Every structure is written in C-alpha cells, then in structure tokens.
C-alpha positions as a printed Julia matrix, in Angstrom:
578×3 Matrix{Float64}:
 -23.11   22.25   11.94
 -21.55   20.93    8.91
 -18.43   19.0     9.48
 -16.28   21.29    7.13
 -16.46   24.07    9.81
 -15.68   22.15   12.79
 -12.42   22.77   14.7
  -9.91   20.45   13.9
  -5.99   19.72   15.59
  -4.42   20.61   11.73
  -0.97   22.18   11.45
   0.51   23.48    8.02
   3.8    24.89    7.58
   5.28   26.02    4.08
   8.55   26.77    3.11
   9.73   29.64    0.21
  13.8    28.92   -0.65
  13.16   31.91   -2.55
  10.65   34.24   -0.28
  10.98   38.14   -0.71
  11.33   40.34    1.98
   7.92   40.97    3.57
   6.28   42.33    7.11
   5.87   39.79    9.99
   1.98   38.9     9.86
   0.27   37.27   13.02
  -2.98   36.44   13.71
  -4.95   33.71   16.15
  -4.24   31.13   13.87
  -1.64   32.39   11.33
   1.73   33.34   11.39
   3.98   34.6     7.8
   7.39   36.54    6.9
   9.42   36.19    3.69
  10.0    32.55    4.11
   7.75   30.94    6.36
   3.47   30.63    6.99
   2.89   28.89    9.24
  -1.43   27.91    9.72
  -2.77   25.77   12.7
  -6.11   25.59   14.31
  -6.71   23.25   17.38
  -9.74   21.38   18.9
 -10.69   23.86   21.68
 -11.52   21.37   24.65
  -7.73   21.69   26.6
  -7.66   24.29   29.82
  -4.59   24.71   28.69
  -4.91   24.89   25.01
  -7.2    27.85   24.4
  -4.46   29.68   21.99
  -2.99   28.17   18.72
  -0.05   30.46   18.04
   2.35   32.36   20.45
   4.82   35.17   19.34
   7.68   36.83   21.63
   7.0    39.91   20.4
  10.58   41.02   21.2
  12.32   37.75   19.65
   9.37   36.98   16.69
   9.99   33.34   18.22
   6.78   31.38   16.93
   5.49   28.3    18.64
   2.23   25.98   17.63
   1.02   22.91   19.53
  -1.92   20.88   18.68
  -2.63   17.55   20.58
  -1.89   17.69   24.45
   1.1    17.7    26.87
   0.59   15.92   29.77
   3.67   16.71   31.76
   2.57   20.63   31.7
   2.85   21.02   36.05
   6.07   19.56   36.01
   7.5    21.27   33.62
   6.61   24.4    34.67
   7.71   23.58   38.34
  11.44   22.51   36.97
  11.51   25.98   34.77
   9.98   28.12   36.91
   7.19   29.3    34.86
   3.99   30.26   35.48
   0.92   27.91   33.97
  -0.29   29.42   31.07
  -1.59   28.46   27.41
   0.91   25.29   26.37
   2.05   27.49   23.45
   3.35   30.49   25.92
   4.69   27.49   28.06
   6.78   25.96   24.87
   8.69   29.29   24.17
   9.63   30.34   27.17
  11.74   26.72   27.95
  12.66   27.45   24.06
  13.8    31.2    25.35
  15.81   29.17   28.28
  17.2    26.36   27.07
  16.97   25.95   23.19
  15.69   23.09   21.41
  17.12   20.57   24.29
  14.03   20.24   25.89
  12.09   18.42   23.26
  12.91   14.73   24.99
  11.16   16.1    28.41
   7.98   16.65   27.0
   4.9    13.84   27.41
   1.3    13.6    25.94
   0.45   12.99   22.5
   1.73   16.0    20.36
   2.88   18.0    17.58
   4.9    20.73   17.98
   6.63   23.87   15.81
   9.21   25.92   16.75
  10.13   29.15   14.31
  13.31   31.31   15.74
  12.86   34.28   13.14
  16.46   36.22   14.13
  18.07   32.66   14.07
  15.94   31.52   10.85
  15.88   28.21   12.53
  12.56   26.19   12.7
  12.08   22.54   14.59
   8.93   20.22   13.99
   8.48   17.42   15.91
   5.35   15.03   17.83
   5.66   13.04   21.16
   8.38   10.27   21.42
   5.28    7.66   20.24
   5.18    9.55   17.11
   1.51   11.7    17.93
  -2.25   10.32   16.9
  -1.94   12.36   13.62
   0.5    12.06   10.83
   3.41   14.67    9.79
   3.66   14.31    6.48
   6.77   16.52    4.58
   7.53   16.81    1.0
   9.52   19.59   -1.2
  11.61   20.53   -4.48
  14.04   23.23   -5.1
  11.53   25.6    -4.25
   9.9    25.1    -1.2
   9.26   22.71    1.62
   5.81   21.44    2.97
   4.73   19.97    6.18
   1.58   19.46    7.34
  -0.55   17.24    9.31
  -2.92   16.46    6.21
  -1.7    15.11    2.92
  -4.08   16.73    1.0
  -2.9    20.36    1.64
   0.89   19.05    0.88
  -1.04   17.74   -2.54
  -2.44   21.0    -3.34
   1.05   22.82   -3.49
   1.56   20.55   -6.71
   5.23   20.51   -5.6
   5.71   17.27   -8.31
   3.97   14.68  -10.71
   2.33   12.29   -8.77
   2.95    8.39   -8.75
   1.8     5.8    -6.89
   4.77    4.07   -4.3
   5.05    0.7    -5.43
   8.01    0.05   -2.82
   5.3     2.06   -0.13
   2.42   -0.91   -1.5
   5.11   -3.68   -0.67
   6.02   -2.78    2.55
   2.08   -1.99    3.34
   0.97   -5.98    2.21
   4.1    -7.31    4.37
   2.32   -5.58    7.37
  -0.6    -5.3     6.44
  -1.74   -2.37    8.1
   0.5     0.75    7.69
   3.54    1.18    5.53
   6.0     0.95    8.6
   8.5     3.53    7.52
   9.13    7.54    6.17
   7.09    6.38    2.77
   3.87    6.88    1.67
   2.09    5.43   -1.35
   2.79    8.67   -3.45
   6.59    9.19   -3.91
   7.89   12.39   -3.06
   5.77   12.37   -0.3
   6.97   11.58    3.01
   5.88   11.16    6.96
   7.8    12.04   10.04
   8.6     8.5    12.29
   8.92    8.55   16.0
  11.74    9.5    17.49
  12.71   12.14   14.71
  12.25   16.11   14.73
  12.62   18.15   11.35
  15.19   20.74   11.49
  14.57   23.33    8.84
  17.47   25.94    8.39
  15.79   28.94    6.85
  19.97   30.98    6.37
  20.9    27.5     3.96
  17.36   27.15    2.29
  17.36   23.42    3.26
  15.91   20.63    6.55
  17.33   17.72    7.73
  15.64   15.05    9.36
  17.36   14.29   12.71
  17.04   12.14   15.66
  15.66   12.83   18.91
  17.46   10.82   21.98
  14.87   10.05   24.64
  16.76    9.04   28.2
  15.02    5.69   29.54
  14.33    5.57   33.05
  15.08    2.09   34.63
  13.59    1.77   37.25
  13.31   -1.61   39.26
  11.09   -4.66   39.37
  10.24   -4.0    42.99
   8.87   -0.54   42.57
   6.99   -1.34   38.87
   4.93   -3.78   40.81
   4.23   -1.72   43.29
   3.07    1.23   41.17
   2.22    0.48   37.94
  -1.53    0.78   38.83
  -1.81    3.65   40.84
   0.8     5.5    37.33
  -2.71    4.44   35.84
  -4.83    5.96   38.0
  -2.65    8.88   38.31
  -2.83    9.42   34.25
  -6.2     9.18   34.06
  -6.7    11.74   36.53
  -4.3    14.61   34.99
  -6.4    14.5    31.26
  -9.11   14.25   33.58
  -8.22   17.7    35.09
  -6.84   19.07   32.3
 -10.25   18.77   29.94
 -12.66   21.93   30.14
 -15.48   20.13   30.66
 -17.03   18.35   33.47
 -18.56   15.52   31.99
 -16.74   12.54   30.7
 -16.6    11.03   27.69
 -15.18    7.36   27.14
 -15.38    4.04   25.32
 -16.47    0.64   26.91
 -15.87   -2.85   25.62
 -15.71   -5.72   27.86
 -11.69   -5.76   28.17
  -9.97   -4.62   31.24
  -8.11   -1.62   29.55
 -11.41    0.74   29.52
 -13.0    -0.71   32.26
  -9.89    0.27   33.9
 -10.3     3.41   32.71
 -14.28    4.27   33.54
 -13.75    2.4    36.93
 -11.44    5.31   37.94
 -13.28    8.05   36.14
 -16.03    7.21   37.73
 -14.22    8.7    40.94
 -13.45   11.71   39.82
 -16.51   13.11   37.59
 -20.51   12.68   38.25
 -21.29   12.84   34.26
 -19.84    9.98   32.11
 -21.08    9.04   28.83
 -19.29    5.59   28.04
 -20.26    4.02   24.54
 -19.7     0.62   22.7
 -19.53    0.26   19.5
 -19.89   -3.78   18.3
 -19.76   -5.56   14.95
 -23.66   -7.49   13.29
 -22.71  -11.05   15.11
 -19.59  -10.63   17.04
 -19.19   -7.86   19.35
 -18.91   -7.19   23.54
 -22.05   -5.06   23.49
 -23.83   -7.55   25.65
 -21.04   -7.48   28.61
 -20.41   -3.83   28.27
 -23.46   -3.42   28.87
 -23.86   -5.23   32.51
 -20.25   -3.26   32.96
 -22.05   -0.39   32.64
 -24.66   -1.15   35.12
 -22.53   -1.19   37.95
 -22.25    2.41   37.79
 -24.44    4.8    38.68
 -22.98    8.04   36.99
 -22.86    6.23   33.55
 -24.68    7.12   30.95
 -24.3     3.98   28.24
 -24.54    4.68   24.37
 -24.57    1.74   22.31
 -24.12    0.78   18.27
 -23.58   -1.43   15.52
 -21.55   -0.91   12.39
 -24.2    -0.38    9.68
 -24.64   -2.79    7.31
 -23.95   -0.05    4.56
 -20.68    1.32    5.72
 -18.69   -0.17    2.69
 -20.44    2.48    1.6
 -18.78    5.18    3.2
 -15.56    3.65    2.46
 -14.34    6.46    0.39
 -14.95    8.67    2.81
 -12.71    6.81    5.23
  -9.84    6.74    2.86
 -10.56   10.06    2.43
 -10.23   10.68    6.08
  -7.04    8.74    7.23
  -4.97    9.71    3.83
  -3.56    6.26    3.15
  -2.05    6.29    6.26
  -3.81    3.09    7.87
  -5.82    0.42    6.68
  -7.61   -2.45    9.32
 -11.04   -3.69    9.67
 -11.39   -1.72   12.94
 -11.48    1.6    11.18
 -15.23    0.84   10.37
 -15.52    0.89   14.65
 -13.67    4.1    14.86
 -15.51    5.37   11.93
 -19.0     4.53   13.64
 -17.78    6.01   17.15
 -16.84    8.8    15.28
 -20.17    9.22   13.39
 -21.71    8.78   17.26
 -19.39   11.03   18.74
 -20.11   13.8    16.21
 -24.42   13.12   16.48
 -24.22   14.03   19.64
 -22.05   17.02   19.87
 -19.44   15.53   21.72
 -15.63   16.97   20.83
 -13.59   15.15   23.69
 -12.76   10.89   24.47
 -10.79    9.38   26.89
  -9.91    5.71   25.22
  -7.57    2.72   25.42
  -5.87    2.83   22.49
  -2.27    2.13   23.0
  -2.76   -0.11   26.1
  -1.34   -3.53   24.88
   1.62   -1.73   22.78
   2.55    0.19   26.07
   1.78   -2.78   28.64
   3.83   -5.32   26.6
   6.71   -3.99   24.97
   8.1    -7.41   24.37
   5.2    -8.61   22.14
   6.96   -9.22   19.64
  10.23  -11.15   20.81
  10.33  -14.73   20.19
   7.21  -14.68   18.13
   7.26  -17.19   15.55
   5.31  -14.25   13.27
   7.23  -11.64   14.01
  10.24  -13.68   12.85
   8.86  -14.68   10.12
   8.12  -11.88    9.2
  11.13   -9.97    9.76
  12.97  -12.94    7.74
  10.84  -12.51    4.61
  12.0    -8.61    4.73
  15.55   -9.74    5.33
  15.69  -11.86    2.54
  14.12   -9.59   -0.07
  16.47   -6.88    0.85
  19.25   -8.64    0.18
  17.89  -10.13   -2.93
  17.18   -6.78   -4.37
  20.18   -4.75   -3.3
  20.7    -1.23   -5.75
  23.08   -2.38   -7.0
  21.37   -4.78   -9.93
  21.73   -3.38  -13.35
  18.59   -1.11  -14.07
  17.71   -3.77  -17.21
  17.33   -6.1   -14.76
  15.22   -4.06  -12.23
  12.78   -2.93  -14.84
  11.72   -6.45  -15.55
   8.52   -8.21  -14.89
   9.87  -10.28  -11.85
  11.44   -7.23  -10.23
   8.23   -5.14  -10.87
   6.23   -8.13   -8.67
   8.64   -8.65   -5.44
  10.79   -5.2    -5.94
  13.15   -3.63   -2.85
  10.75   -3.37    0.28
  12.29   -0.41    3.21
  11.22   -2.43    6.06
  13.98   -1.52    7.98
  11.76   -0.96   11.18
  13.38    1.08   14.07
   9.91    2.14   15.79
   6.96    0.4    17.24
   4.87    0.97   14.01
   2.09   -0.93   16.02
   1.41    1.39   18.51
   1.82    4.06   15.8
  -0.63    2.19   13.74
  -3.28    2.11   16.67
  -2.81    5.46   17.46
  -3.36    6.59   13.99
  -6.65    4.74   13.18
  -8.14    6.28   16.3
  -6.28    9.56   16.0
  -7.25   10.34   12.59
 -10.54    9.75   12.33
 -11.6    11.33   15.57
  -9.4    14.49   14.1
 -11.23   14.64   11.24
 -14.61   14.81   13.14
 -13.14   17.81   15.51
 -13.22   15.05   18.41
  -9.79   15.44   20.9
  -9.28   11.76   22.06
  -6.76   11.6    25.35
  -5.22    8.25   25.97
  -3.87    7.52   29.9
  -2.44    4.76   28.93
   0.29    6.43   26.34
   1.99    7.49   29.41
   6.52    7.11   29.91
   5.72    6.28   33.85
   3.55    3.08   32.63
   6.21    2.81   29.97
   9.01    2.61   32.12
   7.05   -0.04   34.49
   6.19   -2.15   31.67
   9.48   -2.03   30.56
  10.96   -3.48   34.18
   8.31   -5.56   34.08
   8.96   -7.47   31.3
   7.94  -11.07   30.6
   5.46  -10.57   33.88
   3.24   -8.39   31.44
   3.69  -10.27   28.59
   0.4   -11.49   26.34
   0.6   -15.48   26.13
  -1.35  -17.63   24.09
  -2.38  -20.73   26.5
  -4.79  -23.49   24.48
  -4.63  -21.28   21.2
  -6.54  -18.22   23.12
  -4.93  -15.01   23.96
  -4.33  -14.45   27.89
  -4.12  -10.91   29.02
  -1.06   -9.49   30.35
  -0.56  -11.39   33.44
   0.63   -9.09   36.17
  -1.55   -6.03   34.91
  -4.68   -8.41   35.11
  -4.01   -9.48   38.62
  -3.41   -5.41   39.48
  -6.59   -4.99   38.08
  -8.68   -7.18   39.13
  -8.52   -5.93   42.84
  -9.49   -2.53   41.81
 -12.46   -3.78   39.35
 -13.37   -7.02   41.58
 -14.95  -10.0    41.38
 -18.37   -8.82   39.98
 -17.19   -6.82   36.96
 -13.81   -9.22   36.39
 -16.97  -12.1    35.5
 -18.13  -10.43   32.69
 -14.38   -9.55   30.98
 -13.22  -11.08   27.89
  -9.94  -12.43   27.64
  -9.95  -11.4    23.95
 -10.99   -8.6    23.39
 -11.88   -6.5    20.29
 -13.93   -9.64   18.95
 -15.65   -7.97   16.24
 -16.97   -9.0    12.51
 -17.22   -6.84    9.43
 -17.29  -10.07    6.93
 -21.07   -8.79    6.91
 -20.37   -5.45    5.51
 -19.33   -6.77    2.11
 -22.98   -8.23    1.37
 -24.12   -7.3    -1.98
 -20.46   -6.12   -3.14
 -19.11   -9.68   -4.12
 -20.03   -9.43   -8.14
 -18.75   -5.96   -8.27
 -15.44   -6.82   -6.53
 -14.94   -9.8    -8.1
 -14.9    -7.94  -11.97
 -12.66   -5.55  -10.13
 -10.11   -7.91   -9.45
  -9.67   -7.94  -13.25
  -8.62   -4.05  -12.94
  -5.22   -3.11  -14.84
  -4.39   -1.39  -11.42
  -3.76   -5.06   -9.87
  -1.47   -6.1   -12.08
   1.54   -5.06  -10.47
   0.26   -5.66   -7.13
  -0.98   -9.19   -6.69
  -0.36  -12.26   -8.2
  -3.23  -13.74  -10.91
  -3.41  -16.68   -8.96
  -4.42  -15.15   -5.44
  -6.71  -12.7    -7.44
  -8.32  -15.89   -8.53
  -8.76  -17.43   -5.2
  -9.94  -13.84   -3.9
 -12.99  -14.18   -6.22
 -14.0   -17.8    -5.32
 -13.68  -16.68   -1.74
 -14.44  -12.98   -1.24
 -15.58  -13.17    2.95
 -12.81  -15.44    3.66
  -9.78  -12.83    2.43
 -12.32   -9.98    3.86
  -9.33   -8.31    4.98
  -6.88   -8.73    2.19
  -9.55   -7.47   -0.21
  -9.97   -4.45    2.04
  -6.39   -3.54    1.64
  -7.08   -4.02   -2.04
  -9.52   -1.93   -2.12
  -7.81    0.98    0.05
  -5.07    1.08   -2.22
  -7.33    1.14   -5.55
  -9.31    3.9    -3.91
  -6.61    6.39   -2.76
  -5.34    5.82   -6.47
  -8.59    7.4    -7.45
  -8.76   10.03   -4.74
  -5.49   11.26   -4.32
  -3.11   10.32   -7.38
  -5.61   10.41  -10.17
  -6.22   14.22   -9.89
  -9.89   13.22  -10.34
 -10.82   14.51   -7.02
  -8.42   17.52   -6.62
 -11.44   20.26   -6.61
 -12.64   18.76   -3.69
  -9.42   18.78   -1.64
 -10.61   21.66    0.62
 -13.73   19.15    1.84
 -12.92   17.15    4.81
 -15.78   14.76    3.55
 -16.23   12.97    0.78
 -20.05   12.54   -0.22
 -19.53    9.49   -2.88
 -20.78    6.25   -2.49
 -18.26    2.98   -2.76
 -20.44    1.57   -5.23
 -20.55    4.39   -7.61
 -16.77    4.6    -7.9
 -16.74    0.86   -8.65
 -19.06    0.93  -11.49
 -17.46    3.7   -13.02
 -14.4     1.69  -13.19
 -15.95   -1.4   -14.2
 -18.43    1.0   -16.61
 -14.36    2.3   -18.4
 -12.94   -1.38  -18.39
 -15.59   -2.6   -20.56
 -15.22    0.57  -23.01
 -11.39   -0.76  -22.93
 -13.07   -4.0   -24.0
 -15.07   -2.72  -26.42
C-alpha cells in the first residue's frame, strides 16, 4: 500500500475571522460552519478510538482526539458515563463540567474542543506536551493549527523566512528549538502545559496555561509501588490495543526489557525488534534477552549504510521539529515496522525523563548551559538601537528565547519517536509516560537519580534494584549500563568531499563561525553530529522555505536522494563563481 494512503493521527483546524454564514457540515472525518473546518483522521488500532469526530447533535459541540487516553475507566467511573469511543467520552465531561477537566486527563494526546452556540474552541495535548507537534500560525484573516507544518505552509498565510533566533536556540541545545519558535517565523508550536483558546464571537486565540495539581505522595509508598505503577501501565495500553499480538522494541537496557518481561504475561504473540548501529549497537545482548522467552518473536536490523540518503526524507518527515543521530534508528524501525504491516508499538521512550526528574540539577552542563543563555539575554536586551542590532556581530550571537519552563527533553524524545512512527501510520504507546510513575519518581528523588561513577553512566539506582527482582539474575547479566550505544559516524562514508564544498554555502554564513567551518572540513566524522544539525537546517531551507518543494506538500514522502540536492547546490555555487 503506498504510504500516502495510510492512516495517520493528523489534526487540522482553520480559522475564517471573516467566514460567511453557511450550513453545519459533518462527516467521519470532517467537521465545517462559517468559521471553523475542522479535518482529523486517526491511526485505527485503539478499542476505544474507532471514531475521529463526535457532534451533540442538539448542542453542535465538536470534539477530535488523536493519540490515546489512558485514564479512560476512571474517568468514566468519576462522571458516570458509559465507555464509549474517547471522542463521545470527551464531550459529555465537556457537556458536564466545561473546559475544567482538561488537567484530569492522561495518555499521550491531542485534543479539540468546538462549542458552536458558545463560538468557543480549546486545543490542547497531554500535560508532556503529546508525541506529535501543534504547530499554530495566523494573520488578520485566519488562524491555523495543525499537527503538520506543511498544511499550515500551504495556507500561504505570510512570506516565509528562515528563524535565525529559532537556529540559535536549536545549536545551544542541540536537538530541538526548546521553546513556541520554529525555524520559519510566523510559525509557531504549542509547549506543554498550554491549551489554545480560540474565541470565534472576538475573531481572535490566546494562548493560556493549563495548571496540572501534583500529587505528593510519600517516600514510603513510591518505593513500595513504583514497579507494580509499571506493570499496571503496561497492562492498560495492553488492553486497550485491538489486537492480540504485541508489538515492542528490545535493546539491552532495563527500560524495554522491563517492558517485554511483563508483556510477556499478558499476550502469547510478541514481536520485539532491535534496531543497532554498523559497529556499535546491543543487537548481540538483545538477542540472548530475547531467548529467554518463548512467545517472542525477535526481528533484528542495522541502519543501512545509505540512509544519509534518505535524509531528506526524514526532514521531510519530522518538519524541523527534531534533529539527533537517533532519528536514523527510529527511521529504520519505522521502515521495519511499515515492511511488515505492523501499525501499533509499545516502546520506552520517555523512561529516563520520567524516572529522573532531577537530571538536570547540579549538572555542571546543564549550568553551563543555562549560564551561556543567561548571559546572551542580557547582552542582547530589545532595547539596543536597531543600527546596532543590524550589524555583523549582532547577526552572529543575536537574542536567543531560551527561557525554558518545560522538560524540552522528554518533549524532544517523544517527538523523534512520535513523529516518525506518525508519519508511517504506526500508533506507538509508551507505559512509561505515565503521572502515577511521575509522581513516584518525583518522591523519589535523588534515589532514582542517573550518576556517573568512573566516567560511565549508572542507571537509576532504586528503579534498577526494583527491577532486577522481576527480570533476575539471568537476564540482569546481559544489561548494559549504557544504553543506546549506537554509531552513525559510518553513514557519512562517501559524503565528506561533497560536505566539505558545502560548508562554503552562502547559507552558513550567518550561522557558524569561518573558523569552526574550517575545522568541520579537516574533521568531518569527528563533528558527525554538529554537521548533521548543519545539514538539517540547510535542508529544511530547501524543503520548506525555498518554495522549491511546495507542489509536493500533499506527499508524506519525499523520493529525493541527499546527494542530488547537494550537487545541485554545489552545481549553482559554481555558476555564482563563474
């Protein structure tokens, strides 16, 4: 089946200020009146997921979920409603109690609201901000949100320009541009802990805060049940996925070996695959892991050699949202997943960001970090005459917004697992996102903490002493303390003379300095991963700001080889030459 018409979790809401009066339209997947349409399609693997829309056909209330709510049972229980499609569910608590019950929902989510008599509409994901991005952007006009940049893009809603605050904030760290931005102004994304309120009487939306209540709860009882909150997790996706066989990945750390050891208690059929890098990877452990089970079925891969390749494909895929070396894993596991027809995955994801919430106090990095932002803030207040803000030095260190107020590391992780599963109609579930493990961790506190101990990572200490009773001695042997030891130096073979004449690119310039661009070419494998941020950025230039690639917008693939796009540049900088 081609990969265009596979069912994807995609949500698209526009906006007319100035909509004329028109007939309610509703269909499966489509909802419109004279300011709103509303289109959504969802991944159909949930029990409770089987619709995408739900009218009150006395109230014209509209509700759309795509992702999954874990909390469903209870929630019904407290309201007293009966257990029906999760869109049904959402609009009757809506009916009862208005928008208040946004903070009791759990699961990884997003979720719109339309009130037609009230002309009110709410948009808003999971208190860990969702596994797929909410991107917003409008004019005078209209307002667009969606789940995919590309359909905000095709509204043509302004010129487009690359971010160059966006690109700051993305090298400081170095993975996702921790904030609202994106790198085309205009353009913006929804952050955790925030729910767009869209007031359809006043042709305007405010972004607004959501308040979730934190449970304390005390040493004593996080000790005693942060394992079995695990087990308990696993077991509601478990029940709440259509089909009977499992899917799941398998490395050699104790966060999905947690995982298949208990899902191999509840189903018969479990497919468990690793995915490893040409030289480092945990393929060989994983694979005696997998032996101790009989109801495992064990799927196994490398990252191709050619998968630089595919790399416009991948920024085609994730949207500039996320940029690490691990999105070639995801993007092979995805590949697998999609070979063999499978549309569901239980993973880990999230697991160390949920675990340790105090990662990042007193680490020397994170301070530093933090420090560096401090200190170019203040340097480049607003308040600097706009001669002085257009020069050269301004232009290289300009005003960064890393004024962090969300754990853009587990939103990070989320994402590059998230969106490229989406994007192959693949519905990943993750037991370990969870508020009752949350809430443990949390009273746990420097028990669960990661350490380093001889300059090697040690796992969270109190989890892995949980664990270890439940996996035991046998499978314990063969886990590594590290984990997600894989290489993708390798995959740059045969691209060093290309990417080193691209370094001399105009589209640098403003980026990086001459001098590291000159170390970069000396030394292409060891800045692998700065040169793959390079290279994300250069790319979504050409995809997505260039209008170059605007007819293809509809495609949720992008057949063009790396390579190609690379000598076509190089092929126009030597015409500039000439």
């Amino acid at each position: 089946m081609p990969s265009s018409h596979i069912p994807r979790n995609r949500l698209t809401a526009l906006f007319n200020w100035n909509g004329k009066k028109t007939n309610l339209i509703f269909q499966d997947d489509k909802f419109s009146s004279d300011i709103v349409n509303v289109s959504v399609e969802r991944i159909p693997v949930l029990k409770c997921g089987n619709r995408c829309l739900f009218r009150n056909a006395k109230t014209n209330t509209i509700t759309a979920v795509v992702g999954y709510i874990s909390n469903l049972d209870q929630i019904c229980i407290k309201y007293h409603i009966d257990k029906n499609d999760d869109v049904e569910i959402i609009e009757k608590i809506y009916a009862l109690n208005g928008i208040k019950f946004i903070s009791e929902l759990e699961g990884v989510f997003t979720i719109l609201i339309w009130d037609e008599a009230k002309q009110k509409g709410y948009v808003f994901q999971d208190e860990y901000g969702s596994n797929l991005p909410l991107y917003y952007a409008s004019n005078d006009i209209e307002l667009c949100i969606s789940t995919s940049m590309r359909e905000i893009l095709k509204r043509d809603l302004f010129s487009r320009k690359l971010n160059m605050s966006a690109v700051g904030d993305f090298f400081i760290s170095k993975v996702i541009v921790p904030n609202k931005d994106t790198f085309i102004e205009g353009i913006f994304k929804l952050v955790p802990h925030h729910c767009i309120v869209i007031d359809g009487k006043m042709t305007s939306f405010q972004i607004k805060p959501i308040q979730y209540s934190k449970k304390k709860v005390s040493l004593h009882y996080a000790k005693a049940n942060l394992i079995e909150s695990l087990s308990n997790s696993i077991q509601v996706l478990h029940e709440q996925l259509k089909s009977d066989r499992r899917i799941c990945t398998l490395s050699a750390g104790l966060d999905s070996n947690a995982i298949l050891n208990y899902l191999s208690g509840l189903t018969k059929r479990i497919v468990a695959i690793t995915i490893g890098g040409k030289e480092r990877n945990e393929i060989p452990n994983a694979v005696k892991l997998a032996e101790h089970y009989a109801n495992v079925e064990h799927i196994t891969a490398i990252v191709n050699d050619n998968r630089l390749d595919y790399f416009p494909d991948i920024v085609w895929r994730t949207e500039g949202y996320v940029c690490e070396g691990g999105l070639f894993l995801q993007y092979e596991l995805a590949n697998l997943l999609n070979t063999y027809g499978l549309t569901e995955l239980m993973c880990g994801e999230g697991a160390n960001e949920i675990l340790d919430p105090l990662r990042n106090q007193e680490s020397y990095f994170y301070l530093k970090r933090e420090f560096k932002s401090y200190l170019r803030y203040i340097i480049l207040q607003e308040n600097w005459p706009g001669r002085i803000r257009e020069s050269k030095l301004f232009q290289y260190i300009r005003k960064p917004t890393l004024k962090i107020h969300y754990d853009y590391e587990l939103d990070y992780t989320l994402k590059k697992n998230g969106i490229l599963m989406n994007s192959y109609g693949i519905q990943p579930v993750y037991p370990f996102v969870n508020r009752r493990i949350a809430e443990m961790s949390a009273a746990l506190g420097d028990l669960n903490k990661r350490v380093i101990k001889r300059g090697v990572m040690q796992e969270r200490n109190f989890f892995r002493q949980q664990i270890q009773t439940v996996l035991g001695k046998s499978k314990m042997a063969l886990i590594i303390e590290a984990g997600g030891a894989t290489d993708v130096e390798y995959l740059f073979e045969g691209y060093h003379e290309t990417i080193s004449a691209l370094m001399e690119h105009s589209f640098f310039r403003p980026v990086i300095r001459k001098k590291r661009i000159n170390r970069i070419r000396k030394d292409l494998k060891g800045h692998s991963e700065l040169v793959l941020r390079l290279l994300y950025l250069f790319v979504f230039n050409k995809l997505f700001i260039s209008g170059e690639f605007d007819s293809k917008f509809q495609d949720m693939e992008l057949k063009i080889n790396l390579k190609d796009i690379l000598q076509d540049e190089l092929f126009k900088m030597n015409g500039q030459v000439k």
